[in-house]
Coordinates of C-alpha atoms in Angstrom, one line a residue:
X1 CA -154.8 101.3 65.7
X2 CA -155.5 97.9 65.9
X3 CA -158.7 96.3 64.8
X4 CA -160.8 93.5 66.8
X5 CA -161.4 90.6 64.7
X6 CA -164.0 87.5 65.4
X7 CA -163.1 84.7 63.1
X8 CA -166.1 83.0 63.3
X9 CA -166.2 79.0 62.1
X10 CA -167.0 75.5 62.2
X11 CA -170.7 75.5 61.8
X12 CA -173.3 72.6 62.0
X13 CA -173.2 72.0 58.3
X14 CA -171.7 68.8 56.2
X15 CA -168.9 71.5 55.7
X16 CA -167.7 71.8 59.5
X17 CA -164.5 70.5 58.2
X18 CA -163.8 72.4 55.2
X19 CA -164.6 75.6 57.6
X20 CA -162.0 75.0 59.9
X21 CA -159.5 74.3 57.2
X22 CA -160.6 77.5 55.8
X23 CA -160.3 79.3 58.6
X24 CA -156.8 77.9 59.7
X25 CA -155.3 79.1 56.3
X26 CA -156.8 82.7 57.0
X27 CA -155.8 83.1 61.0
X28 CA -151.9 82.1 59.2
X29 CA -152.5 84.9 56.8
X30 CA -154.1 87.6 59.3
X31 CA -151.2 90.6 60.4
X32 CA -151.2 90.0 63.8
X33 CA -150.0 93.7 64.4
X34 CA -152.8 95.3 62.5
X35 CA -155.9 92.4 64.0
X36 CA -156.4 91.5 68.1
X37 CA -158.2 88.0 67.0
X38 CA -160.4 86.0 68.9
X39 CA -161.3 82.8 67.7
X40 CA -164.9 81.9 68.3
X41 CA -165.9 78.3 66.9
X42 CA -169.3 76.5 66.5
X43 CA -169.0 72.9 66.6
X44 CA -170.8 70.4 65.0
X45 CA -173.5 70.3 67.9
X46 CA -174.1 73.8 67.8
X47 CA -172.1 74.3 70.9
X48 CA -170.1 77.5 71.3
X49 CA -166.5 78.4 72.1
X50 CA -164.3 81.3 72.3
X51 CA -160.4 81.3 72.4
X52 CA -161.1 77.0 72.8
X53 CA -163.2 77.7 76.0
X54 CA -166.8 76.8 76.1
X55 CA -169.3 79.5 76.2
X56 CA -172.9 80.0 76.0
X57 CA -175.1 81.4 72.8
X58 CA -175.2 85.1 75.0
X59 CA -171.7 85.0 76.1
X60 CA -170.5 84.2 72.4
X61 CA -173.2 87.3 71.1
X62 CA -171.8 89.5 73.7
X63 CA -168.2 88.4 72.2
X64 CA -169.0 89.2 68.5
X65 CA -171.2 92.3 69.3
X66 CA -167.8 93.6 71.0
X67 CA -165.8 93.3 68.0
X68 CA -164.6 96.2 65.1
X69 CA -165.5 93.2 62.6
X70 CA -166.4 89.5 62.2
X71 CA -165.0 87.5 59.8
X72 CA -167.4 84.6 59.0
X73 CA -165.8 81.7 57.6
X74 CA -168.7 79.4 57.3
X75 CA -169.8 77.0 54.4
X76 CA -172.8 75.5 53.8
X77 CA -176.4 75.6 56.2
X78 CA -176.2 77.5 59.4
X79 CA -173.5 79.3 58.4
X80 CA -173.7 80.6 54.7
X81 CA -177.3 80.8 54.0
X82 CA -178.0 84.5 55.4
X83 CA -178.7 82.7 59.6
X84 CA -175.4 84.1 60.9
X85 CA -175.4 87.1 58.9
X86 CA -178.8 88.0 59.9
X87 CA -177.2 87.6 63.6
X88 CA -174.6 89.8 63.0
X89 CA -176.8 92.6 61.2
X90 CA -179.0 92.0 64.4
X91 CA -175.8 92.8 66.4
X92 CA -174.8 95.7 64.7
X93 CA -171.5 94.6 63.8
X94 CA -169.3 94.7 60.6
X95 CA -168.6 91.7 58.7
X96 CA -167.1 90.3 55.9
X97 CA -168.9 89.2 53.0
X98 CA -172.3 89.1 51.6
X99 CA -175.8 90.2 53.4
X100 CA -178.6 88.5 54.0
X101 CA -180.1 88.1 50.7
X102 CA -177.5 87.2 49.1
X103 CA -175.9 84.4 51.4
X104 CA -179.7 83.1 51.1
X105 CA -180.8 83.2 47.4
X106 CA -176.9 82.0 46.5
X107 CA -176.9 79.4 48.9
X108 CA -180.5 78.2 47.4
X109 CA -179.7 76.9 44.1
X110 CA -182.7 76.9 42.1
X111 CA -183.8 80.6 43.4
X112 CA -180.2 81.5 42.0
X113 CA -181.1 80.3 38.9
X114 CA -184.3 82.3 38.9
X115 CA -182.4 85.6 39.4
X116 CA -179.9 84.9 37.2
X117 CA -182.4 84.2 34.2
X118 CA -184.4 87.2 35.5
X119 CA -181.3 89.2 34.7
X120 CA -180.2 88.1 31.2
X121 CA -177.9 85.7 32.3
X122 CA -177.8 81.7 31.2
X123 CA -177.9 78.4 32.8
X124 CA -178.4 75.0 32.5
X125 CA -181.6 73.3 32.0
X126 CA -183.3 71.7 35.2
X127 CA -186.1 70.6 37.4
X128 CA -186.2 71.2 41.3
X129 CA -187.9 68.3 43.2
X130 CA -189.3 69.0 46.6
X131 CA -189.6 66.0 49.0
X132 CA -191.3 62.6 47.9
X133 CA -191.5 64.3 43.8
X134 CA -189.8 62.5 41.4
X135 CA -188.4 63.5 38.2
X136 CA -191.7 62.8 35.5
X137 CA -191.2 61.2 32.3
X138 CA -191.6 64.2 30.4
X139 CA -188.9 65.9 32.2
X140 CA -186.5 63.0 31.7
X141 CA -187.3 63.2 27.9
X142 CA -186.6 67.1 28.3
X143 CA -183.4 66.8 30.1
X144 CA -181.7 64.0 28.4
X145 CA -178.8 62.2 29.8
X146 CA -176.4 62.5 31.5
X147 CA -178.0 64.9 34.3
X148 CA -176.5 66.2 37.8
X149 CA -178.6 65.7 40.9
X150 CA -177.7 68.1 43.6
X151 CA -179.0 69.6 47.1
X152 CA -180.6 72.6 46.8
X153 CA -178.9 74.3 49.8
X154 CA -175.5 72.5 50.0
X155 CA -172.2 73.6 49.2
X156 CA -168.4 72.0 48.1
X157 CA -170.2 69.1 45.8
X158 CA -171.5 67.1 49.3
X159 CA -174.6 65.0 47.9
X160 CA -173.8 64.9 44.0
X161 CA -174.1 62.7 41.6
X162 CA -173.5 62.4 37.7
X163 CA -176.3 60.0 36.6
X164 CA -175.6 58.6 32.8
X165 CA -178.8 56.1 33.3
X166 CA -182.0 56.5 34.7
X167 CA -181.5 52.9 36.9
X168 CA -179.2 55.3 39.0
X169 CA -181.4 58.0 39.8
X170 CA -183.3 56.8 42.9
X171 CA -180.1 56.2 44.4
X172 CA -178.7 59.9 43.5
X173 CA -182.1 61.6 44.7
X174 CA -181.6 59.6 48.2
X175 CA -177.6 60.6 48.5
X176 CA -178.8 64.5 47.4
X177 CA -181.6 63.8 50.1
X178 CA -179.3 63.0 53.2
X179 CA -178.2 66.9 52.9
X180 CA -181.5 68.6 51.8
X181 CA -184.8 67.2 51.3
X182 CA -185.2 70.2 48.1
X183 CA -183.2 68.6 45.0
X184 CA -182.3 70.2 41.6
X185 CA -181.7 68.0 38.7
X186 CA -179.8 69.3 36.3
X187 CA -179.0 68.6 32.5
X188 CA -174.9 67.9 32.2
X189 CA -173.4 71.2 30.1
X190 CA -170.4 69.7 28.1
X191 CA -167.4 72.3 27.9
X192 CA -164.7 73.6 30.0
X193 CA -165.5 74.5 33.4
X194 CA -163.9 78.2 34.2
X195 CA -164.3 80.1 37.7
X196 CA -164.3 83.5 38.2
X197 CA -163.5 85.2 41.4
X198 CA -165.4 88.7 41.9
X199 CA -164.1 91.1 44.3
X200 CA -165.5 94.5 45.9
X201 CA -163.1 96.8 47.0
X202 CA -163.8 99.1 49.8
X203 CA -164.5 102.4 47.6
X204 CA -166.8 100.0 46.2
X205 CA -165.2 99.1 42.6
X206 CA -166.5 95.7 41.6
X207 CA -163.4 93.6 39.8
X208 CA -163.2 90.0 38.3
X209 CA -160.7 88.1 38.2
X210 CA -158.2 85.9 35.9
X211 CA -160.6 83.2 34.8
X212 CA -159.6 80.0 36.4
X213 CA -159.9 76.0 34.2
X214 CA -160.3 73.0 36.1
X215 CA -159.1 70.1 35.0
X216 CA -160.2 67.0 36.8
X217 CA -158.1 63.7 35.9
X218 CA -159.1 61.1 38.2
X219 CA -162.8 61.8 38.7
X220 CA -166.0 62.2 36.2
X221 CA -166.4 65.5 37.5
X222 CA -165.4 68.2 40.2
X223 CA -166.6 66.2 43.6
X224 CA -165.7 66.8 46.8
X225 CA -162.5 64.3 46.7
X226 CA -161.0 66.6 43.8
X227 CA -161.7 69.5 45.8
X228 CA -159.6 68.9 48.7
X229 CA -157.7 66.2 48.1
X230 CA -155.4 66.7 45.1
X231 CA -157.8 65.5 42.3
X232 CA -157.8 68.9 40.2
X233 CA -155.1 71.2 38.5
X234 CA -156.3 74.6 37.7
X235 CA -154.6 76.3 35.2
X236 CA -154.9 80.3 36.0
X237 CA -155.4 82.3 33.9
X238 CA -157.3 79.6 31.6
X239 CA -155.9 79.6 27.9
X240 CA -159.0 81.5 26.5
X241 CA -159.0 84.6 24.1
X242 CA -159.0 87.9 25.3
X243 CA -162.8 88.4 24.1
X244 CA -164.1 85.3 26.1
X245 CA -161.7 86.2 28.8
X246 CA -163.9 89.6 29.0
X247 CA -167.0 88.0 28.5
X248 CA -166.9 85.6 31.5
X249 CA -165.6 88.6 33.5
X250 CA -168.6 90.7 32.7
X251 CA -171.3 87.8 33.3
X252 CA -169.5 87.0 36.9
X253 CA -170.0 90.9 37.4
X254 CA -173.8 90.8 36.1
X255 CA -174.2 88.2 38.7
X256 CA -172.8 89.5 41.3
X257 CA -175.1 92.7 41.2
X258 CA -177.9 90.3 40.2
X259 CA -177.6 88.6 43.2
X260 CA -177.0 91.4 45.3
X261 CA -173.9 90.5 46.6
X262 CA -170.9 92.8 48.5
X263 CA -167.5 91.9 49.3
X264 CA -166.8 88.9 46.8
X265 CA -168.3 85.6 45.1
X266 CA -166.8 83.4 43.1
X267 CA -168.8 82.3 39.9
X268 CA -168.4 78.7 38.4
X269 CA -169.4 78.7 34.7
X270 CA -169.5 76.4 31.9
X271 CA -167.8 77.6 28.4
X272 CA -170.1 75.3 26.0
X273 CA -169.1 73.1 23.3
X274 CA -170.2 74.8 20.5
X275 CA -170.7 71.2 18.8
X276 CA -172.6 69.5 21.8
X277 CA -176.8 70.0 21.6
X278 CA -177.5 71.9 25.1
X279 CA -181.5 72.2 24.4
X280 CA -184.2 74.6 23.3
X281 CA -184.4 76.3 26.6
X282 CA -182.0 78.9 25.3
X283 CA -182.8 80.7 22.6
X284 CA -180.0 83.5 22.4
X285 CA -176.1 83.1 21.5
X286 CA -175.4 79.4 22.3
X287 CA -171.9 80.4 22.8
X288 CA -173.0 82.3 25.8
X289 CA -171.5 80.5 29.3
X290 CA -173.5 79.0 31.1
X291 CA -173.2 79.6 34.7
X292 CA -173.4 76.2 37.0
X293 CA -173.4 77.6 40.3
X294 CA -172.6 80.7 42.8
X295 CA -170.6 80.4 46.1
X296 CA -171.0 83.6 48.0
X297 CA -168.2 83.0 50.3
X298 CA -165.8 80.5 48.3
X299 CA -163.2 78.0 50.3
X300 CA -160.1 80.2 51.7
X301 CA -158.2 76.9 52.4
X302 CA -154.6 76.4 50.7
X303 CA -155.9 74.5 48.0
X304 CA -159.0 76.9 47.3
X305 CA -160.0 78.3 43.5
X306 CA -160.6 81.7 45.0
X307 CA -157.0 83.1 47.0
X308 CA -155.5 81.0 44.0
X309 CA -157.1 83.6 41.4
X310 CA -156.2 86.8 43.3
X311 CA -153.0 85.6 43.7
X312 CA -152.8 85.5 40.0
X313 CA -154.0 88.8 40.1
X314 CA -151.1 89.9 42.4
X315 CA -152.9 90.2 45.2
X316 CA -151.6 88.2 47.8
X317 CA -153.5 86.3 50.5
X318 CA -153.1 88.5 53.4
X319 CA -153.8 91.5 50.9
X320 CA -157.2 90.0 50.1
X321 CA -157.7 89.6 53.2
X322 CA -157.4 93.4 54.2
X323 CA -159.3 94.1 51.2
X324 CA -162.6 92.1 52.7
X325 CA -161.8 93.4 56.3
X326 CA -161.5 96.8 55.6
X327 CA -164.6 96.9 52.8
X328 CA -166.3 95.5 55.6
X329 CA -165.6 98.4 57.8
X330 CA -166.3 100.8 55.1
X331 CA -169.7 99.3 54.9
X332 CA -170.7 99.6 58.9
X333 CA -169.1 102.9 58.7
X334 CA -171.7 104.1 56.3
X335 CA -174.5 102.1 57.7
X336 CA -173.3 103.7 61.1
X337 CA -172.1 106.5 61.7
X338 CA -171.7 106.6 65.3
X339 CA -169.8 104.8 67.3
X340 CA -172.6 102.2 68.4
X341 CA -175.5 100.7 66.6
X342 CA -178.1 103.7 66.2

């Protein structure tokens, strides 16, 4: 039988672009014998269309309320932080990837941290500045230097900046600013930076997988030019003993039932120098990752972290794929059992 299938992309966020490329690498992946698609973008305006043709909010909610299953491959505001997938819960319709909550606490970066401390779990020191504060002189003695400042709500490094002295913060806080008027400043976490994918299978067994390095050569850290252009080699599976191999597994497990999360999220951690001074803020095992940040539905474009690590795994793009399509299912099925919304 084949299965309906919205891919849903684009999106009104800084990210439009890295959606689309996203989305292209999945519709090559997608069995066309086992998925009808229809292809149902958002563009930068907020204007709708379906199969190319332009079409009106209703006629593009009648389109994904028709479907088995919508495949959301959004990044960033409008897109990832729980909107459209508290407008396809409203619709009744399966979906791939995480709920509401999740998509808005992990797309929120300082409420993330929040839950993850809640649970046990570490992360780096930092302050969050709401619009017009500015980082006081007692936190600048408290975070030291160098420190990241980041949007709040903004995803694939857009707004980021390392500053190494303070004369370059104003200019960071106004660049962070342009995406989101919430800014977290964050103290720098020397070590080697490891992702872990996390995926949920449809009978609902949680796995992580091979722990990915990335090594950055022509950039002080992972921006958005290393990201999609080239800049980065990831080694998979990262040359790391078997007991820290487990280690960050478990913690990108804890985090994605601390978070709430279903269907996957890729967790990006920093293994800690055990020589470099990371503060008094933690006061358990300082060789304990530290996790940087959460992406709660990770780039699926050719040159993404998360396909890479699952195809580590020996599970192969289109496989994943069927994986998050069919958990999906498996989750609507249970949430309803007829064949409409009850």
């Amino acid at each position: 039988m084949t299965v309906r299938l919205a891919m849903l992309f684009g999106g009104r966020s800084g990210e439009h672009d890295v959606s689309r490329r996203s989305a292209e690498s999945i519709l090559a992946h997608l069995d066309r014998d086992t998925y009808d698609v229809t292809e149902v973008l958002i563009e930068r305006d907020g204007q709708w269309r379906v199969n190319g043709d332009r079409a009106t909010f209703a006629q593009a909610l009648r389109t994904l309320g028709d479907q088995d299953v919508v495949f959301p491959a959004l990044h960033g505001p409008y897109g990832e932080d729980g909107i459209v997938q508290s407008m396809l819960e409203w619709l009744g319709v399966a979906f791939v990837g995480n709920g509401v909550f999740a998509s808005a606490a992990g797309m929120d970066k300082p409420v993330t941290k929040k839950l993850l401390v809640a649970d046990g779990l570490r992360v780096a020191a930092g302050v969050t500045l709401r619009p017009d504060e500015e980082l006081s002189s007692r936190d600048r003695e408290r975070l030291g230097l160098p420190v990241f400042v980041k949007p709040a709500r903004a995803g694939s490094s857009l707004g980021v900046s390392k500053v190494e002295q303070w004369a370059q913060l104003p200019a960071a806080l106004r660049l962070a600013r342009e995406s989101d008027a919430k800014v977290l400043v964050e103290r720098a976490v020397r070590g080697r930076e490891i992702d872990v994918g996390v995926l949920q299978h449809p009978d609902g067994r949680v796995e992580a997988g091979p722990p990915l390095e990335i090594r950055v050569a022509n950039a002080s850290f992972f921006d958005y030019d290393a990201k999609y252009d080239g800049g980065a080699v990831f080694d998979i599976p990262a040359q790391l003993d078997s007991g820290t191999t487990r280690l960050l597994q478990d913690r990108a497990v804890q985090a994605f039932h601390a978070l709430g999360c279903r269907g996957l999220l890729r967790v990006d951690f920093f293994l800690p120098d055990p020589e470099a001074d990371h503060g008094t803020e933690w006061t358990g095992d300082h060789r304990e990752p530290v996790i940087n940040e959460v992406n709660t539905f990770p780039g699926f474009t050719a040159a993404s972290q998360y396909p890479q690590i699952w195809q580590r795994a020996g599970v192969g793009y289109s496989a994943l794929l069927d994986i998050l399509i069919q958990g999906a299912l498996q989750r609507r099925d249970t949430a309803f059992p007829c064949p409409s919304p009850c």
